[in-house]
Amino acid sequence: MLLTSAPTASADYIRDKQWVIDVINFKKVWSESQGEGVTVAVVDTGVDGSHPDLVGQVLKGKDVTGGGENPEDDTDGHGTGMASLIAGHGHGADNSSGVIGLAPKAKILPIKAADRDDFDDDQWAEGVRYAVDQGVDVINLSFGDSLAKPGSEGAKAIEYAQQRDVVVVAGTGNDGNAEVSYPAKLPGVLAVGAVDQSLKIWSNSNYGEGVTLVAPGTNIVRADTNQSNGYAEADGTSDATAYVSATAALVRAKYPDLTAGQVINRLIKSATFLDRDVKKVPDEEYGYGLIRPYSALTMDIPKGPKQGPLAQSSPSTSTNSGAASEGNDSTNQAKEEEKSSSGSIFLIAGIAAVVIIIAVLFAVIRSRRNGRNGGPGPGGGIPPQGTGYPPHSPTGHQPYPNSAPNQGYPTPPGQSAQHPNPYAQQPPHQGQ
C-alpha cells in the first residue's frame, strides 16, 4: 500500500510515520550497538544503493537472475525497502529525515534473485551461496518459495550458510494460513511472523509449527525508489523479517564471539509474550515471543550450545563442517545416553529371561518329580520388551522451556517480574 500523500509527502513526515522507532526505542538500542562491522545479505529484488537513506551502506553484491552484473532494484522496490529497515541511516540535517533502520551502521550485501515476487529456487540458492562466500553474518530472506522444501537447492544453500555460521532469517508468509511458508519452515531458519501496531499477531501472518519470533510488520514505511517520492508503506512478514535480521546484526556486532546459533539463542531468550495467555512454548502464532533488541543486547543470557536452540538439518542431507559440526556436542551426548539407556534395558531383559528360564526348568523338574506334566501354558512366555528410546518430539524445536537438564536453555528471562515488560503501554510506546 503506497502512501496516499506520496506526491506531497515530506521527508520529515516519513520519519514521523515510523512508529516502530518509538516502540523499540532505537536510540536506547544504539547506546549498545548499531551493527558496526556486520554485513547483512538481502536476497531479494536487488537494492538501490543510490537512495539517500542508503548511500554508503550498500556493497557491490550480485545479480543472479541473468539480468546483468549489478543487483539494481529497478522494477519492484521490495529489496530496497528491506535494506532500509535494516541499515537505513536517513538523510538531511543530523540524518533526521527519511527512513532510519534498526542497525544503521551495518552494511548491506544486495543479491538480486527476482524482478518482482517470482523467486526461482536455483537462482536465490546461488545468491545465498555467493553471500556466504563473501563472509556475510546474516542473510535476510523476505520471500516465500513453496519449492524450497528439504532436499531442494534452496534448502541445501541454507544448510551451506548454517554450516558456515551465518544467521538465516525468513518470513512465515502473508496468507493468514496455519502453515509456515518455505524457506522459513526449513530447519534452523529463524522464522518470523508479524504483529500490528497494537502488538497483536497480524491477521495475515502465517502461523503454526515452526514460528520462531514475531516483530512489527504493519503500516511500515520503507525506502522505495520506484515511487515518485522515494517511499512506500506496506504490511507483511517481510518487514518483520528485516527487523529481526537487524536485531541479529546488532547482537553479532556486540558479541562477535557468539556463533549464529548462540545469537538466535539471545534473540529467543530476550523475547516477550507481553500479557498474552500462552499455554505452550513455542506458540503457534508468537513462537518464542516478540523481539526486544535492547534486552537481547543487555540481558545476562548464557551462551548455550554452539548449535543454538533451533532444530538443525539431518546430517544425512548435508555435510557437517565449520560451526555446525562443532555445535553438535549436546546432540552427540544425547545419542550416547540414548544408546546407554537402550543397552541397559536389554541387559536387564536378558537377565530377567535367564531367571525365568531357570524358574521354569525348576518347576518342570519338580513337576516331574511329583508325577505331573507341567510347564508354562499358552501365553506364559516372556512379555515383549520396549525399545528403550524416549518418544520422538513432533516439533522441529528442542523441548522448551521444559527442556531436559543440561540443555543450556532455561526458561526465558524477561518473562518474570524481575524484568518489567517494556511493551506494556499501547502505542505510542515507551519502547525497550
Coordinates of C-alpha atoms in Angstrom, one line a residue:
M1 CA 0.0 0.0 0.0
L2 CA 1.6 3.2 -1.1
L3 CA 1.5 6.4 0.9
T4 CA -1.7 8.2 -0.2
S5 CA 0.1 11.5 0.2
A6 CA 3.1 10.5 -1.8
P7 CA 3.3 13.4 -4.2
T8 CA 3.5 16.0 -1.3
A9 CA 5.0 13.9 1.5
S10 CA 8.0 15.5 3.1
A11 CA 11.0 13.5 4.4
D12 CA 10.1 14.6 8.0
Y13 CA 6.6 13.2 7.5
I14 CA 8.3 9.9 6.5
R15 CA 10.3 9.8 9.7
D16 CA 7.2 10.6 11.8
K17 CA 5.3 7.7 10.2
Q18 CA 7.9 5.2 11.5
W19 CA 6.0 4.1 14.6
V20 CA 8.5 1.3 15.2
I21 CA 11.2 3.8 16.2
D22 CA 9.3 4.6 19.4
V23 CA 8.1 1.1 20.1
I24 CA 11.6 -0.3 20.1
N25 CA 13.3 2.9 21.2
F26 CA 16.0 2.9 18.6
K27 CA 18.2 5.5 20.4
K28 CA 18.3 3.3 23.6
V29 CA 19.3 0.3 21.4
W30 CA 22.0 2.3 19.7
S31 CA 23.6 3.1 23.0
E32 CA 24.6 -0.6 23.0
S33 CA 25.1 -1.4 19.3
Q34 CA 24.5 0.0 15.8
G35 CA 25.6 -3.0 13.9
E36 CA 29.2 -1.9 13.2
G37 CA 31.3 -4.3 11.3
V38 CA 28.4 -6.7 10.4
T39 CA 27.2 -7.4 6.9
V40 CA 23.6 -8.5 6.1
A41 CA 22.8 -10.1 2.8
V42 CA 19.4 -9.0 1.4
V43 CA 18.4 -11.7 -1.1
D44 CA 15.5 -10.1 -2.8
T45 CA 14.7 -7.9 -5.8
G46 CA 18.0 -6.0 -5.6
V47 CA 18.9 -2.9 -3.7
D48 CA 19.1 0.7 -4.9
G49 CA 22.2 2.0 -3.2
S50 CA 21.7 5.5 -4.6
H51 CA 18.7 6.1 -2.3
P52 CA 19.6 9.0 0.0
D53 CA 18.8 6.8 3.1
L54 CA 21.2 4.1 1.9
V55 CA 24.1 5.9 0.3
G56 CA 27.4 4.3 1.6
Q57 CA 25.7 1.3 3.2
V58 CA 25.4 -0.9 0.1
L59 CA 28.2 -3.1 -1.1
K60 CA 28.7 -4.4 -4.7
G61 CA 26.6 -7.6 -4.5
K62 CA 25.4 -9.8 -7.3
D63 CA 22.6 -10.3 -9.8
V64 CA 21.8 -14.0 -10.1
T65 CA 18.8 -13.5 -12.4
G66 CA 20.9 -13.2 -15.5
G67 CA 19.9 -9.6 -16.0
G68 CA 23.4 -8.1 -15.6
E69 CA 26.2 -7.6 -13.2
N70 CA 24.7 -5.0 -10.9
P71 CA 21.9 -6.0 -8.4
E72 CA 19.8 -2.9 -9.1
D73 CA 16.3 -2.8 -7.7
D74 CA 14.8 -1.1 -10.8
T75 CA 11.4 -2.9 -11.2
D76 CA 10.0 -3.6 -7.7
G77 CA 11.5 -1.7 -4.7
H78 CA 11.0 -4.5 -2.2
G79 CA 14.6 -5.3 -1.7
T80 CA 15.5 -1.6 -1.2
G81 CA 12.7 -1.4 1.4
M82 CA 14.2 -4.3 3.3
A83 CA 17.6 -2.8 3.2
S84 CA 16.3 0.5 4.5
L85 CA 14.6 -1.1 7.5
I86 CA 17.8 -3.0 8.4
A87 CA 20.5 -0.4 7.7
G88 CA 18.9 2.9 6.5
H89 CA 20.6 6.0 8.0
G90 CA 18.2 8.7 6.9
H91 CA 19.4 11.9 5.4
G92 CA 19.5 15.7 5.9
A93 CA 20.5 17.6 8.9
D94 CA 21.6 15.1 11.6
N95 CA 20.0 12.4 9.4
S96 CA 16.7 13.4 10.9
S97 CA 14.8 12.9 7.6
G98 CA 13.7 9.7 5.7
V99 CA 13.9 6.1 6.8
I100 CA 16.2 5.0 9.6
G101 CA 17.0 1.4 10.1
L102 CA 17.4 -0.5 13.3
A103 CA 21.1 -1.3 12.6
P104 CA 22.2 1.9 10.7
K105 CA 25.9 1.0 10.7
A106 CA 25.6 -2.4 9.3
K107 CA 26.5 -3.0 5.7
I108 CA 24.1 -4.5 3.1
L109 CA 25.2 -7.0 0.5
P110 CA 22.5 -6.9 -2.2
I111 CA 21.6 -10.1 -4.0
K112 CA 19.1 -9.7 -6.8
A113 CA 17.2 -13.0 -7.1
A114 CA 14.0 -11.9 -8.7
D115 CA 12.5 -8.9 -10.6
R116 CA 9.3 -9.0 -8.6
D117 CA 7.9 -11.7 -6.5
D118 CA 8.7 -14.8 -8.6
F119 CA 11.7 -16.3 -6.8
D120 CA 13.3 -19.2 -8.5
D121 CA 14.8 -21.8 -6.2
D122 CA 18.0 -22.3 -8.2
Q123 CA 18.6 -18.6 -8.5
W124 CA 18.2 -17.5 -4.9
A125 CA 20.1 -20.5 -3.8
E126 CA 23.0 -19.4 -5.9
G127 CA 22.6 -15.9 -4.3
V128 CA 22.7 -17.4 -0.8
R129 CA 25.9 -19.3 -1.5
Y130 CA 27.5 -16.3 -3.0
A131 CA 26.6 -14.2 0.1
V132 CA 28.1 -16.9 2.4
D133 CA 31.3 -17.0 0.4
Q134 CA 31.6 -13.2 0.8
G135 CA 31.6 -13.6 4.5
V136 CA 28.2 -12.2 5.5
D137 CA 27.0 -12.5 9.1
V138 CA 23.2 -12.6 8.5
I139 CA 21.0 -13.5 5.5
N140 CA 17.6 -11.8 5.1
L141 CA 15.0 -13.9 3.1
S142 CA 11.8 -11.8 2.9
F143 CA 10.0 -14.0 0.5
G144 CA 8.3 -17.4 0.2
D145 CA 9.1 -20.2 -2.2
S146 CA 6.9 -23.3 -2.0
L147 CA 9.5 -25.4 -3.8
A148 CA 12.2 -24.7 -1.1
K149 CA 11.5 -27.9 0.7
P150 CA 14.1 -30.2 2.3
G151 CA 16.4 -31.5 -0.4
S152 CA 15.8 -28.6 -2.7
E153 CA 18.6 -26.4 -4.0
G154 CA 17.4 -23.6 -1.7
A155 CA 17.4 -25.9 1.3
K156 CA 20.9 -27.1 0.5
A157 CA 22.1 -23.5 0.2
I158 CA 20.6 -22.6 3.6
E159 CA 22.4 -25.6 5.1
Y160 CA 25.6 -24.3 3.5
A161 CA 25.0 -21.0 5.2
Q162 CA 24.3 -22.6 8.6
Q163 CA 27.3 -24.8 8.4
R164 CA 29.4 -21.6 8.0
D165 CA 28.0 -19.8 11.0
V166 CA 25.5 -17.5 9.3
V167 CA 22.2 -16.5 10.8
V168 CA 19.4 -17.1 8.3
V169 CA 16.1 -15.2 8.8
A170 CA 12.9 -15.7 6.7
G171 CA 9.3 -14.6 6.8
T172 CA 6.5 -17.1 7.7
G173 CA 4.2 -15.8 4.9
N174 CA 1.3 -13.4 4.4
D175 CA -1.6 -15.7 3.7
G176 CA -3.1 -16.0 7.2
N177 CA -2.8 -19.8 6.9
A178 CA -1.9 -22.3 9.6
E179 CA 1.2 -23.2 7.7
V180 CA 4.7 -21.6 7.8
S181 CA 6.0 -21.0 4.3
Y182 CA 9.3 -22.2 3.0
P183 CA 12.1 -21.4 3.3
A184 CA 11.2 -20.1 6.8
K185 CA 10.0 -23.6 7.6
L186 CA 13.4 -25.2 7.0
P187 CA 15.3 -26.5 10.0
G188 CA 17.5 -23.9 11.8
V189 CA 15.9 -20.9 10.0
L190 CA 14.7 -18.1 12.2
A191 CA 11.1 -17.9 11.1
V192 CA 9.4 -14.5 11.6
G193 CA 5.7 -13.6 11.9
A194 CA 4.3 -10.1 12.1
V195 CA 2.5 -8.1 14.7
D196 CA 0.4 -5.0 14.1
Q197 CA 0.6 -1.6 15.9
S198 CA -1.3 -3.0 18.9
L199 CA 1.5 -5.7 19.1
K200 CA -1.0 -8.4 18.4
I201 CA -0.5 -11.0 15.7
W202 CA -1.3 -9.6 12.3
S203 CA -4.3 -11.3 10.8
N204 CA -2.5 -12.3 7.6
S205 CA 0.7 -13.6 9.3
N206 CA 1.1 -17.3 8.7
Y207 CA 1.2 -19.4 11.9
G208 CA 1.8 -22.9 13.0
E209 CA 4.7 -25.2 13.9
G210 CA 8.0 -23.5 13.2
V211 CA 7.3 -19.9 14.1
T212 CA 10.3 -18.6 16.0
L213 CA 9.8 -14.9 16.7
V214 CA 7.5 -12.0 15.8
A215 CA 8.2 -8.4 15.0
P216 CA 6.4 -5.2 13.8
G217 CA 5.0 -5.7 10.3
T218 CA 2.1 -3.4 9.6
N219 CA 2.0 0.2 8.4
I220 CA 5.7 0.1 7.8
V221 CA 7.2 3.0 5.9
R222 CA 10.3 2.0 3.9
A223 CA 12.5 3.3 1.1
D224 CA 11.3 2.6 -2.5
T225 CA 12.9 4.5 -5.4
N226 CA 10.2 3.1 -7.7
Q227 CA 7.8 5.6 -6.1
S228 CA 7.7 9.2 -7.0
N229 CA 8.7 10.4 -3.5
G230 CA 11.1 7.5 -2.9
Y231 CA 9.0 5.8 -0.2
A232 CA 6.2 3.3 0.3
E233 CA 4.1 1.9 3.1
A234 CA 3.2 -1.7 3.4
D235 CA 2.2 -4.7 5.6
G236 CA 3.9 -8.0 5.8
T237 CA 6.1 -10.6 7.4
S238 CA 8.8 -9.3 5.0
D239 CA 9.2 -6.1 7.1
A240 CA 9.1 -8.1 10.3
T241 CA 11.9 -10.3 9.0
A242 CA 14.0 -7.2 8.2
Y243 CA 13.7 -6.0 11.8
V244 CA 14.7 -9.4 13.1
S245 CA 17.7 -9.5 10.7
A246 CA 18.7 -6.1 12.0
T247 CA 18.4 -7.3 15.6
A248 CA 20.7 -10.3 14.8
A249 CA 23.2 -7.8 13.3
L250 CA 23.2 -5.7 16.4
V251 CA 23.9 -8.8 18.6
R252 CA 26.6 -10.0 16.2
A253 CA 28.3 -6.6 16.4
K254 CA 28.3 -6.5 20.2
Y255 CA 29.1 -10.2 20.7
P256 CA 31.4 -11.2 17.9
D257 CA 32.4 -14.4 19.7
L258 CA 28.9 -15.9 19.6
T259 CA 28.0 -18.5 17.0
A260 CA 25.0 -18.0 14.8
G261 CA 23.1 -20.4 17.0
Q262 CA 24.0 -18.5 20.1
V263 CA 22.9 -15.3 18.5
I264 CA 19.5 -16.8 17.9
N265 CA 19.5 -18.0 21.5
R266 CA 19.9 -14.4 22.7
L267 CA 17.0 -13.3 20.5
I268 CA 14.8 -16.1 21.8
K269 CA 15.7 -15.7 25.5
S270 CA 15.1 -12.0 25.4
A271 CA 11.7 -12.1 23.6
T272 CA 8.5 -11.4 25.4
F273 CA 4.8 -12.6 25.2
L274 CA 3.6 -9.4 26.9
D275 CA 0.3 -10.3 28.6
R276 CA -0.6 -13.0 26.1
D277 CA -2.0 -16.2 27.6
V278 CA 0.4 -18.6 26.0
K279 CA 0.0 -22.2 27.1
K280 CA 2.8 -23.8 25.2
V281 CA 6.2 -22.6 24.0
P282 CA 6.9 -22.1 21.2
D283 CA 3.4 -20.7 20.5
E284 CA 1.9 -21.3 17.0
E285 CA 1.4 -17.6 16.5
Y286 CA 4.1 -15.8 18.5
G287 CA 6.8 -18.5 18.5
Y288 CA 9.0 -17.6 21.4
G289 CA 7.7 -14.1 21.5
L290 CA 8.1 -10.5 20.3
I291 CA 11.7 -9.3 19.7
R292 CA 13.3 -6.9 22.3
P293 CA 16.5 -5.7 20.7
Y294 CA 17.7 -3.8 23.8
S295 CA 17.1 -6.8 26.0
A296 CA 18.9 -9.0 23.5
L297 CA 21.9 -6.8 23.8
T298 CA 21.9 -6.3 27.6
M299 CA 20.4 -9.3 29.4
D300 CA 22.6 -11.8 31.2
I301 CA 22.0 -14.8 29.0
P302 CA 24.2 -17.9 29.0
K303 CA 25.7 -18.7 25.6
G304 CA 24.3 -22.1 25.4
P305 CA 25.4 -24.8 23.0
K306 CA 27.0 -23.6 19.7
Q307 CA 24.3 -25.1 17.6
G308 CA 21.6 -23.0 19.3
P309 CA 18.0 -23.8 20.3
L310 CA 16.6 -24.5 16.9
A311 CA 16.5 -27.9 15.3
Q312 CA 19.1 -28.4 12.6
S313 CA 19.0 -30.3 9.3
S314 CA 19.7 -34.0 9.5
P315 CA 23.3 -35.0 8.8
S316 CA 22.0 -37.3 6.1
T317 CA 21.0 -34.3 4.0
S318 CA 24.1 -32.2 4.5
T319 CA 27.8 -32.3 5.1
N320 CA 28.8 -31.2 8.6
S321 CA 31.5 -28.7 8.8
G322 CA 32.5 -25.5 10.5
A323 CA 30.4 -24.2 13.3
A324 CA 27.6 -26.6 12.6
S325 CA 29.8 -29.7 13.3
E326 CA 31.3 -28.0 16.4
G327 CA 27.8 -27.4 17.8
N328 CA 26.7 -31.0 17.9
D329 CA 28.2 -31.7 21.4
S330 CA 24.8 -31.9 23.2
T331 CA 23.3 -33.9 20.4
N332 CA 26.0 -36.5 20.4
Q333 CA 25.9 -36.7 24.2
A334 CA 22.1 -37.3 24.0
K335 CA 22.7 -40.1 21.4
E336 CA 25.3 -41.7 23.6
E337 CA 22.9 -41.5 26.6
E338 CA 20.2 -43.0 24.5
K339 CA 22.4 -45.9 23.4
S340 CA 23.5 -46.5 27.0
S341 CA 19.9 -46.4 28.2
S342 CA 18.8 -48.9 25.5
G343 CA 21.7 -51.2 26.3
S344 CA 20.8 -51.2 30.0
I345 CA 17.2 -52.1 29.2
F346 CA 18.2 -55.1 27.0
L347 CA 20.8 -56.3 29.6
I348 CA 18.1 -56.2 32.3
A349 CA 15.7 -58.0 29.9
G350 CA 18.3 -60.7 29.3
I351 CA 18.9 -61.3 33.0
A352 CA 15.2 -61.5 33.6
A353 CA 14.8 -64.1 30.8
V354 CA 17.5 -66.2 32.3
V355 CA 15.9 -66.1 35.7
I356 CA 12.5 -67.0 34.2
I357 CA 14.0 -70.0 32.2
I358 CA 15.7 -71.3 35.4
A359 CA 12.4 -71.0 37.3
V360 CA 10.6 -72.8 34.5
L361 CA 13.1 -75.6 34.4
F362 CA 12.9 -75.9 38.2
A363 CA 9.1 -76.1 38.0
V364 CA 9.3 -78.8 35.3
I365 CA 11.8 -80.9 37.2
R366 CA 9.7 -80.5 40.4
S367 CA 6.5 -81.4 38.5
R368 CA 8.1 -84.5 37.0
R369 CA 9.3 -85.5 40.4
N370 CA 5.7 -85.1 41.7
G371 CA 4.3 -87.2 38.7
R372 CA 2.8 -84.1 36.8
N373 CA 3.3 -82.9 33.3
G374 CA 3.9 -79.2 33.8
G375 CA 5.4 -76.1 32.2
P376 CA 4.1 -72.7 31.1
G377 CA 0.8 -72.7 29.4
P378 CA -0.3 -70.7 26.3
G379 CA 0.9 -67.1 26.6
G380 CA 3.1 -67.8 29.5
G381 CA 6.4 -66.8 27.9
I382 CA 8.4 -63.6 28.3
P383 CA 6.4 -60.4 27.6
P384 CA 7.8 -58.2 24.7
Q385 CA 10.2 -55.5 25.9
G386 CA 10.1 -51.8 24.9
T387 CA 12.7 -50.2 22.7
G388 CA 14.2 -48.2 25.4
Y389 CA 14.1 -45.0 23.3
P390 CA 12.3 -41.9 24.5
P391 CA 9.2 -40.7 22.5
H392 CA 10.1 -38.6 19.5
S393 CA 9.2 -34.9 19.7
P394 CA 6.8 -34.0 17.0
T395 CA 8.1 -30.4 16.8
G396 CA 11.1 -29.1 14.9
H397 CA 12.3 -27.4 18.1
Q398 CA 14.0 -28.8 21.1
P399 CA 11.6 -29.1 24.0
Y400 CA 11.3 -25.6 25.5
P401 CA 11.1 -24.2 28.1
N402 CA 10.6 -27.7 29.8
S403 CA 13.9 -28.9 28.4
A404 CA 15.8 -31.9 29.8
P405 CA 18.6 -31.0 32.3
N406 CA 21.9 -29.6 31.0
Q407 CA 20.4 -28.4 27.6
G408 CA 21.6 -24.9 28.3
Y409 CA 18.3 -23.3 27.6
P410 CA 16.5 -22.3 30.8
T411 CA 13.1 -20.6 30.9
P412 CA 13.5 -17.3 29.0
P413 CA 14.4 -14.5 31.4
G414 CA 12.2 -11.4 30.8
Q415 CA 9.0 -13.4 31.5
S416 CA 9.3 -12.9 35.3
A417 CA 8.5 -9.9 37.5
Q418 CA 12.2 -9.2 37.7
H419 CA 12.2 -7.9 34.1
P420 CA 9.5 -5.3 33.6
N421 CA 7.6 -5.6 30.4
P422 CA 8.7 -2.7 28.1
Y423 CA 5.8 -3.2 25.7
A424 CA 3.0 -2.8 28.3
Q425 CA 1.8 0.6 27.1
Q426 CA -0.3 0.9 24.0
P427 CA 1.2 2.9 21.0
P428 CA 2.9 5.3 21.2
H429 CA 5.0 3.0 23.3
Q430 CA 7.9 3.8 25.6
G431 CA 9.9 1.1 23.9
Q432 CA 12.6 -1.2 25.2

